[in-house]
Short mmCIF file of N, CA and C in Angstrom, two decimals:
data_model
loop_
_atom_site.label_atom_id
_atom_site.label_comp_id
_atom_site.label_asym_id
_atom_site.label_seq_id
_atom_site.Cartn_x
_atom_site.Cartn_y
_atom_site.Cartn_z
N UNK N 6 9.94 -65.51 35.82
CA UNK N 6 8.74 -65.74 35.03
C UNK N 6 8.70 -64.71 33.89
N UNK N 7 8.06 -65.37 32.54
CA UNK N 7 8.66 -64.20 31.78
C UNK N 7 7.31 -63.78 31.37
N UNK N 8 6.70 -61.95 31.05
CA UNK N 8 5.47 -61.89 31.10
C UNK N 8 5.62 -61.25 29.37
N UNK N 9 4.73 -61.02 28.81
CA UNK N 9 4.36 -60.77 27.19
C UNK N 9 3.19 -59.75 27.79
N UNK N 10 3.30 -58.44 26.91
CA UNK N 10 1.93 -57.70 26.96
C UNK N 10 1.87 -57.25 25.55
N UNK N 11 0.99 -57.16 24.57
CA UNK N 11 1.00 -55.86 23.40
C UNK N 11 0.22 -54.83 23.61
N UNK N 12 0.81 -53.90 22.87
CA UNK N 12 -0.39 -52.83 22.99
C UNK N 12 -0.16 -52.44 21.31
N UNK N 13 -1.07 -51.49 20.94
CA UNK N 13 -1.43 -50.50 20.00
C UNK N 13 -2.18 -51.07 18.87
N UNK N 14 -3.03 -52.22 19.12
CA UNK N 14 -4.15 -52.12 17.78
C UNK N 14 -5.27 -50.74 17.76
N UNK N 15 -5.82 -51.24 16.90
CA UNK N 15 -6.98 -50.02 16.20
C UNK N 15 -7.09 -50.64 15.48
N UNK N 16 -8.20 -49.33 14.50
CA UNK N 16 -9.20 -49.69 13.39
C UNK N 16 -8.33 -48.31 12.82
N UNK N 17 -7.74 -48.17 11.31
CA UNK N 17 -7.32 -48.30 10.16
C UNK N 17 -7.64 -48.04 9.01
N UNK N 18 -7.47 -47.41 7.76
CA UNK N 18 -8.03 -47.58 6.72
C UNK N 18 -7.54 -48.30 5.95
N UNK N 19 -7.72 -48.65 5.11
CA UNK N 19 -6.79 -49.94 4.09
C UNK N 19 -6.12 -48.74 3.26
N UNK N 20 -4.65 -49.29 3.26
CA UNK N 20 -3.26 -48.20 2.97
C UNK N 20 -2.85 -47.73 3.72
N UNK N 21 -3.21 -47.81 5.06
CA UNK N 21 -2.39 -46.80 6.33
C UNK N 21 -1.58 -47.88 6.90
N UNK N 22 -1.21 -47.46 7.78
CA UNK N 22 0.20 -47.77 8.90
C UNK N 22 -0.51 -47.68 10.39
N UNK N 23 -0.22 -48.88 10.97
CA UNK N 23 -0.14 -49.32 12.65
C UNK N 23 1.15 -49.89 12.82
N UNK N 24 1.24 -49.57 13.76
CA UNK N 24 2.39 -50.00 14.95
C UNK N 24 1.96 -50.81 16.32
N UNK N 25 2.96 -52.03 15.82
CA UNK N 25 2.09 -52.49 17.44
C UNK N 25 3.60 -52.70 18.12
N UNK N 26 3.27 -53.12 19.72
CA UNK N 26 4.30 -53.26 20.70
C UNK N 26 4.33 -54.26 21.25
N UNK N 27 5.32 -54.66 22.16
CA UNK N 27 4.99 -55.77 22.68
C UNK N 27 6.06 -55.44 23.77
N UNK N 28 5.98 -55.68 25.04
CA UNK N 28 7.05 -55.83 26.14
C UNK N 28 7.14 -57.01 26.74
N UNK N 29 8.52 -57.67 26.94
CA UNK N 29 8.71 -58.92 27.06
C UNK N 29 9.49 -59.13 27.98
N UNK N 30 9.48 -59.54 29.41
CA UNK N 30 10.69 -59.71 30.07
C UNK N 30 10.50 -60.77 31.25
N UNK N 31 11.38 -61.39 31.80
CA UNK N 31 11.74 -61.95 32.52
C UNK N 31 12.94 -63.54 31.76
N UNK N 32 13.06 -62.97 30.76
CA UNK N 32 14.46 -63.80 30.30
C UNK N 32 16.01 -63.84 31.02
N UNK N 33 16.01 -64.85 31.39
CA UNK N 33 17.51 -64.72 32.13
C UNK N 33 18.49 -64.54 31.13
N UNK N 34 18.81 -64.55 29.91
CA UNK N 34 20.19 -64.40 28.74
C UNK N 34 18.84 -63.53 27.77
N UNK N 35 19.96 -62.95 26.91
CA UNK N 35 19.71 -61.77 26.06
C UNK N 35 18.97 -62.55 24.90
N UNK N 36 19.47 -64.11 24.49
CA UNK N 36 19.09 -65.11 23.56
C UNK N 36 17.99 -65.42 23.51
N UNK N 37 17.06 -64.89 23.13
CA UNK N 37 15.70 -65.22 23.09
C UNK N 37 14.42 -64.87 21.94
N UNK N 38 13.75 -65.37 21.56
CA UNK N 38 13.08 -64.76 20.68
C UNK N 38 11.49 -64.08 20.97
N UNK N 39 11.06 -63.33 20.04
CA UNK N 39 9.55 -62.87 20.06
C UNK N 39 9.34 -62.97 18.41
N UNK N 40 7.34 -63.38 18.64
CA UNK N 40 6.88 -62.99 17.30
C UNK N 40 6.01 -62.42 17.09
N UNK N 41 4.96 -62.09 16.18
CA UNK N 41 3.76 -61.77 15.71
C UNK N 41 2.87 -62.73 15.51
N UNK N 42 2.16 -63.27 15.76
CA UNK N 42 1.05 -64.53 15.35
C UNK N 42 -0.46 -64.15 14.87
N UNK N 43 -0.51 -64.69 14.26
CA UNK N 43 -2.28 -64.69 13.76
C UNK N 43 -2.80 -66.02 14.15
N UNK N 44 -4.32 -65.97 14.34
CA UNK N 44 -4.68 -67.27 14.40
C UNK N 44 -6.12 -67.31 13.90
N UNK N 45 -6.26 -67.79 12.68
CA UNK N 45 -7.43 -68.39 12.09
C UNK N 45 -8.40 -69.40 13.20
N UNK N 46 -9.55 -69.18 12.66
CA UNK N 46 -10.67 -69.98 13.57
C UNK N 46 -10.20 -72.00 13.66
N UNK N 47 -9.94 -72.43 14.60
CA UNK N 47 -9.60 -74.03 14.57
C UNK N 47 -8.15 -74.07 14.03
N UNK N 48 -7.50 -73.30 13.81
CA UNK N 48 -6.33 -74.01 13.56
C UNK N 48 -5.28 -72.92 14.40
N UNK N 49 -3.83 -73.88 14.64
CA UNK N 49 -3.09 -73.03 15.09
C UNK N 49 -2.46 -71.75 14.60
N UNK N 50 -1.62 -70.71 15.89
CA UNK N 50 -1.41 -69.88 15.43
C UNK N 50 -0.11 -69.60 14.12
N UNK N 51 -0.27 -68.74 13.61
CA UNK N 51 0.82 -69.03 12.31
C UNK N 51 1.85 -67.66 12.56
N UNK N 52 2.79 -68.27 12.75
CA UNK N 52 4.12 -66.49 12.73
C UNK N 52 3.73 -66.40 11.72
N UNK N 53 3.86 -64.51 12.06
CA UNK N 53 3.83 -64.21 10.75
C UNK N 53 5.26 -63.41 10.52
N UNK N 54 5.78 -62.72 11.42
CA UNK N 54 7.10 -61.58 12.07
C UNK N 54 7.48 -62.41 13.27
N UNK N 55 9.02 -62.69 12.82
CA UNK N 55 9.52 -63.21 14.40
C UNK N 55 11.20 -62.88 14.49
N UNK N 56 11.29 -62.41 15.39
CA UNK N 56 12.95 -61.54 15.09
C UNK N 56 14.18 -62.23 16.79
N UNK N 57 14.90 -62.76 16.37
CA UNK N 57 16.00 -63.00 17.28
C UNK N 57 16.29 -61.93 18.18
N UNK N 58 16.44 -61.54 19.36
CA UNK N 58 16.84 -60.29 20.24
C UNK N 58 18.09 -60.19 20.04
N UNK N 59 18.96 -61.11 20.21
CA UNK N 59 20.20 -61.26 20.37
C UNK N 59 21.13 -60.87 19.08
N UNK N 60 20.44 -61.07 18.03
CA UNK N 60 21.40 -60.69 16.97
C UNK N 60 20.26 -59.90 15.96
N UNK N 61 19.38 -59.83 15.99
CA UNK N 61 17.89 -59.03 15.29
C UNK N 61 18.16 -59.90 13.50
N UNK N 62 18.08 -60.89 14.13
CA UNK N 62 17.75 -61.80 12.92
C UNK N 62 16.38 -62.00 12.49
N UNK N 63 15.55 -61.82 11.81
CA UNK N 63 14.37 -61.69 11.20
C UNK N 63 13.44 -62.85 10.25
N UNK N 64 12.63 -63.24 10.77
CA UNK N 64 11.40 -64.04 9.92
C UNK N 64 10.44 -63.37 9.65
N UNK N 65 10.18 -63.71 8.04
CA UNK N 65 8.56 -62.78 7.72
C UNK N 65 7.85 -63.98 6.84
N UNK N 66 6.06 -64.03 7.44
CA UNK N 66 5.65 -64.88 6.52
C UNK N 66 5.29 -64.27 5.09
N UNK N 67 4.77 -65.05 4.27
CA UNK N 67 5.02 -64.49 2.99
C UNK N 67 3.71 -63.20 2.90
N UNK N 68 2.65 -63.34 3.68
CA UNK N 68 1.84 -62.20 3.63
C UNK N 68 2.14 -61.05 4.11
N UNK N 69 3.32 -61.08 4.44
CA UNK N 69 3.15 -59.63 5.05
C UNK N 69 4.84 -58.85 4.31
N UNK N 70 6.02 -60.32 4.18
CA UNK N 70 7.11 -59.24 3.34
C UNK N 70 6.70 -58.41 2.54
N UNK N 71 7.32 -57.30 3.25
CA UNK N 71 7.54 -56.07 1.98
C UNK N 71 6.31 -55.42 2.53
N UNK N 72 5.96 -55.30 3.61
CA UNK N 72 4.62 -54.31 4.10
C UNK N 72 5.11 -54.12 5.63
N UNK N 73 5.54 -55.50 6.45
CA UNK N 73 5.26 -55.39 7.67
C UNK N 73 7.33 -55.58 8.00
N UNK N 74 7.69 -54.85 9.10
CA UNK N 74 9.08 -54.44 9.67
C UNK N 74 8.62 -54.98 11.44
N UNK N 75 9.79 -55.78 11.91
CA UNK N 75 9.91 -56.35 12.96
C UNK N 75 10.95 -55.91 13.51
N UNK N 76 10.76 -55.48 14.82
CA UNK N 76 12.32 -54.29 15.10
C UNK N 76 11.81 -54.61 16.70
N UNK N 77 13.30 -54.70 17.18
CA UNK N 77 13.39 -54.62 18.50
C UNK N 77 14.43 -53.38 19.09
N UNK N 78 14.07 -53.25 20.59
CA UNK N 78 14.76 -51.98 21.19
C UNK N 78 15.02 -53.10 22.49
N UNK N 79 16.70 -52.97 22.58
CA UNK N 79 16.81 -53.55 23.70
C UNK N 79 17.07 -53.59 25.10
N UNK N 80 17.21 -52.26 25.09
CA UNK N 80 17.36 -51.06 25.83
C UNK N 80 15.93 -51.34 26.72
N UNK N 81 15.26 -51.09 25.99
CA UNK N 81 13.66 -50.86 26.33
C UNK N 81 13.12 -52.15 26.74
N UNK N 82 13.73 -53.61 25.98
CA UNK N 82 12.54 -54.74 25.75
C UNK N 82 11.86 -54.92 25.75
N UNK N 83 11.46 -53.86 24.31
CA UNK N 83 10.24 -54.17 23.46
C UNK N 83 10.45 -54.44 22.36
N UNK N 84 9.72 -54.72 21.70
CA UNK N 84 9.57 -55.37 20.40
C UNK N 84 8.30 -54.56 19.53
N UNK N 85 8.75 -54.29 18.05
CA UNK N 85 7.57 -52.92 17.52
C UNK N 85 7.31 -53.98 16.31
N UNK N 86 5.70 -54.13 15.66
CA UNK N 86 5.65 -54.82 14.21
C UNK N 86 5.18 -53.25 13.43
N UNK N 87 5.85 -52.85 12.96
CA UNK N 87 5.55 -51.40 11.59
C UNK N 87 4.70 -52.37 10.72
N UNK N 88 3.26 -51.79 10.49
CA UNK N 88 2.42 -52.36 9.78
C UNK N 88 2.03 -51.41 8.82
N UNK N 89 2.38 -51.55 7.46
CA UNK N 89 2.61 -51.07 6.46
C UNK N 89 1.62 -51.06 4.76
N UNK N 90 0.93 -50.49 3.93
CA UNK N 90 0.10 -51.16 3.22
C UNK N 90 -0.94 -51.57 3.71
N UNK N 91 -1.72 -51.37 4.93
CA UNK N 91 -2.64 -52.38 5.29
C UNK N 91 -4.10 -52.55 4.31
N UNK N 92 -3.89 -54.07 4.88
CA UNK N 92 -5.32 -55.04 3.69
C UNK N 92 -6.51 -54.85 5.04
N UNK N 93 -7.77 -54.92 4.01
CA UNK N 93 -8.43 -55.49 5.02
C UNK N 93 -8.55 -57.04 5.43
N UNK N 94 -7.40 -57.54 4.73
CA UNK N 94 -7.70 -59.09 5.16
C UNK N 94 -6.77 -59.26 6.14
N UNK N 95 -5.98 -57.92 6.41
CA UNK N 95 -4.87 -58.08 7.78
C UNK N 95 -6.13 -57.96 9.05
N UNK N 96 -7.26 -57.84 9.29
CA UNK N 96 -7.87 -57.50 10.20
C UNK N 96 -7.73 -59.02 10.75
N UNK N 97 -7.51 -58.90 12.30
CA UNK N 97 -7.41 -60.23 12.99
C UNK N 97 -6.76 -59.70 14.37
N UNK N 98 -6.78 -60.32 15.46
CA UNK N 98 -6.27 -60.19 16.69
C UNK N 98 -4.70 -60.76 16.55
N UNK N 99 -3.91 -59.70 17.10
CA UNK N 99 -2.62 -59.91 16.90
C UNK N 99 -2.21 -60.41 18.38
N UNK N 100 -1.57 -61.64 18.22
CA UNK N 100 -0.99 -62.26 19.31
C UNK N 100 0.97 -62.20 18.85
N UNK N 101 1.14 -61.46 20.27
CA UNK N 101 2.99 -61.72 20.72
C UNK N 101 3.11 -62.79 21.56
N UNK N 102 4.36 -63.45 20.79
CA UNK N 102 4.65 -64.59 21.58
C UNK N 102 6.24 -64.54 21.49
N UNK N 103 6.34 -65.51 23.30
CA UNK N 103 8.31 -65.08 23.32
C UNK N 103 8.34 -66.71 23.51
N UNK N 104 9.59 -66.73 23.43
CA UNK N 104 10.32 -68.06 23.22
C UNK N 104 11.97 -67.90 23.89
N UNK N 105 12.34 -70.02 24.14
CA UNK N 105 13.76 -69.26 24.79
C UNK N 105 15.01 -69.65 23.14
N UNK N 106 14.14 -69.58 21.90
CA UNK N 106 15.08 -70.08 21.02
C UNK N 106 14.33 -69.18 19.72
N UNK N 107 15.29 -68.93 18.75
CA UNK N 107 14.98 -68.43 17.54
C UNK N 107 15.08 -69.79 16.82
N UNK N 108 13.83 -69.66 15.48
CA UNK N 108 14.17 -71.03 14.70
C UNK N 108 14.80 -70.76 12.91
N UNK N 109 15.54 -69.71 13.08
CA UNK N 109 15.60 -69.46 11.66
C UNK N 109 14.98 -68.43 10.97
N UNK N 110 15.10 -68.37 9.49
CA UNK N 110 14.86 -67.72 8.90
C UNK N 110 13.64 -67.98 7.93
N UNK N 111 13.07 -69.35 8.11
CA UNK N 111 12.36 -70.18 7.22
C UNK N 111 11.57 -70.67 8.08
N UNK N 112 11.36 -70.05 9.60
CA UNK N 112 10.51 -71.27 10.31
C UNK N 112 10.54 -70.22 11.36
N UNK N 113 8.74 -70.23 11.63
CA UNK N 113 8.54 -69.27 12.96
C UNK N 113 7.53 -70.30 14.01
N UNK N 114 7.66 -71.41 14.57
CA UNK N 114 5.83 -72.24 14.73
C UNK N 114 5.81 -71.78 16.24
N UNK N 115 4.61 -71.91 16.22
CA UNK N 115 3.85 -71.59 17.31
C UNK N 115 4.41 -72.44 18.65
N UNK N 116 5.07 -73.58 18.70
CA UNK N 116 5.09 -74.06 19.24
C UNK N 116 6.38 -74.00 20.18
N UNK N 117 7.13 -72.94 19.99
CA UNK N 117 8.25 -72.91 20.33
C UNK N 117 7.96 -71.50 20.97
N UNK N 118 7.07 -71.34 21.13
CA UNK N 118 6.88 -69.70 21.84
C UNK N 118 6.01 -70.12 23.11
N UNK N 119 6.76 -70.43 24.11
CA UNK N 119 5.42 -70.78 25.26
C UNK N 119 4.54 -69.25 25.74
N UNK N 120 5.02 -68.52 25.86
CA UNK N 120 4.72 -67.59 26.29
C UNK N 120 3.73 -66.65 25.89
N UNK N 121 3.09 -66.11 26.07
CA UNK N 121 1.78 -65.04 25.53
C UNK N 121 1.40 -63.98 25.67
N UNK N 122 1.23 -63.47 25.09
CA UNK N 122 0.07 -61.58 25.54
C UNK N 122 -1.29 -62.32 25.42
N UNK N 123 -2.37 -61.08 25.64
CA UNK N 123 -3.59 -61.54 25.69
C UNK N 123 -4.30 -61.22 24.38
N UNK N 124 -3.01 -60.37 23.08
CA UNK N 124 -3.57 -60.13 21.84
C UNK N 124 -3.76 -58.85 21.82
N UNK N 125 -3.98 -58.35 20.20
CA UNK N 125 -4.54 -56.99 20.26
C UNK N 125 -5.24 -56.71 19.25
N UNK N 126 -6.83 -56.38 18.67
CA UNK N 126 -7.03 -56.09 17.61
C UNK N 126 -6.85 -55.26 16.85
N UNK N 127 -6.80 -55.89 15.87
CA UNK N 127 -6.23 -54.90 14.33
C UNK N 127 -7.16 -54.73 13.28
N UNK N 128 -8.16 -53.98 13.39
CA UNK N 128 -9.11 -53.67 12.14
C UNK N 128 -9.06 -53.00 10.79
N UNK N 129 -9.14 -53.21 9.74
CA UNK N 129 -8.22 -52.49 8.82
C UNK N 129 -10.23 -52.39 7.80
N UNK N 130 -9.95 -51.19 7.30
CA UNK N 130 -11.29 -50.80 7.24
C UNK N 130 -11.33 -50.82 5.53
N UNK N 131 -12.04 -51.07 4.61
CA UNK N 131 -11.89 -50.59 3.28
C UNK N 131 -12.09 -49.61 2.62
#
């Protein structure tokens, strides 16, 4: 059974740096993916960071390239999002999600991640 936890939100000033975590395990092969998700009110969740374990192949949605770094330790199996620049419009509950497939470099959906944490908030202050 494979379990998802994150940890390390907070509250932030707008321009600082969070780090969040995520520990992921019960994958039988090394091939597997995790992401970062947001989820707006009524609609599904949207990757925003989603990185291959197996080869640390990387997806970023367009709000966050060039601010936010998706890095895994595999040693450890965890998974870190370096949150970088922060907006206050990054404020939102951050959901990790694992999956048994990476979809590319152009495509992170929600739907391919069965798996869940329970989220973590991220307040970014102005």
């Amino acid at each position: 059974e494979v379990h998802v936890v994150e940890s390390g939100g907070g509250l932030v000033q707008a321009g600082g740096s969070l780090r969040l975590s995520c520990a992921a395990s019960g994958f039988r092969s090394d091939d597997y993916a995790i992401g970062w998700f947001l989820q707006a009110p009524g609609k599904e969740r949207e990757g925003i960071a989603c990185i291959r374990n197996s080869d640390h192949s990387t997806f970023y949605g367009d709000s966050v390239k060039g601010r936010f770094t998706i890095s895994t330790d595999n040693a450890k199996k965890m998974v870190y999002l370096q949150m970088n620049s922060l907006k206050p419009e990054d404020t939102d509950i951050y959901y990790c999600g694992a999956g048994p497939r990476y979809h590319g470099g152009n495509y992170c959906p929600e739907v391919g991640y069965p798996y869940w944490g329970q989220g973590t908030l991220v307040t970014v202050s102005s």
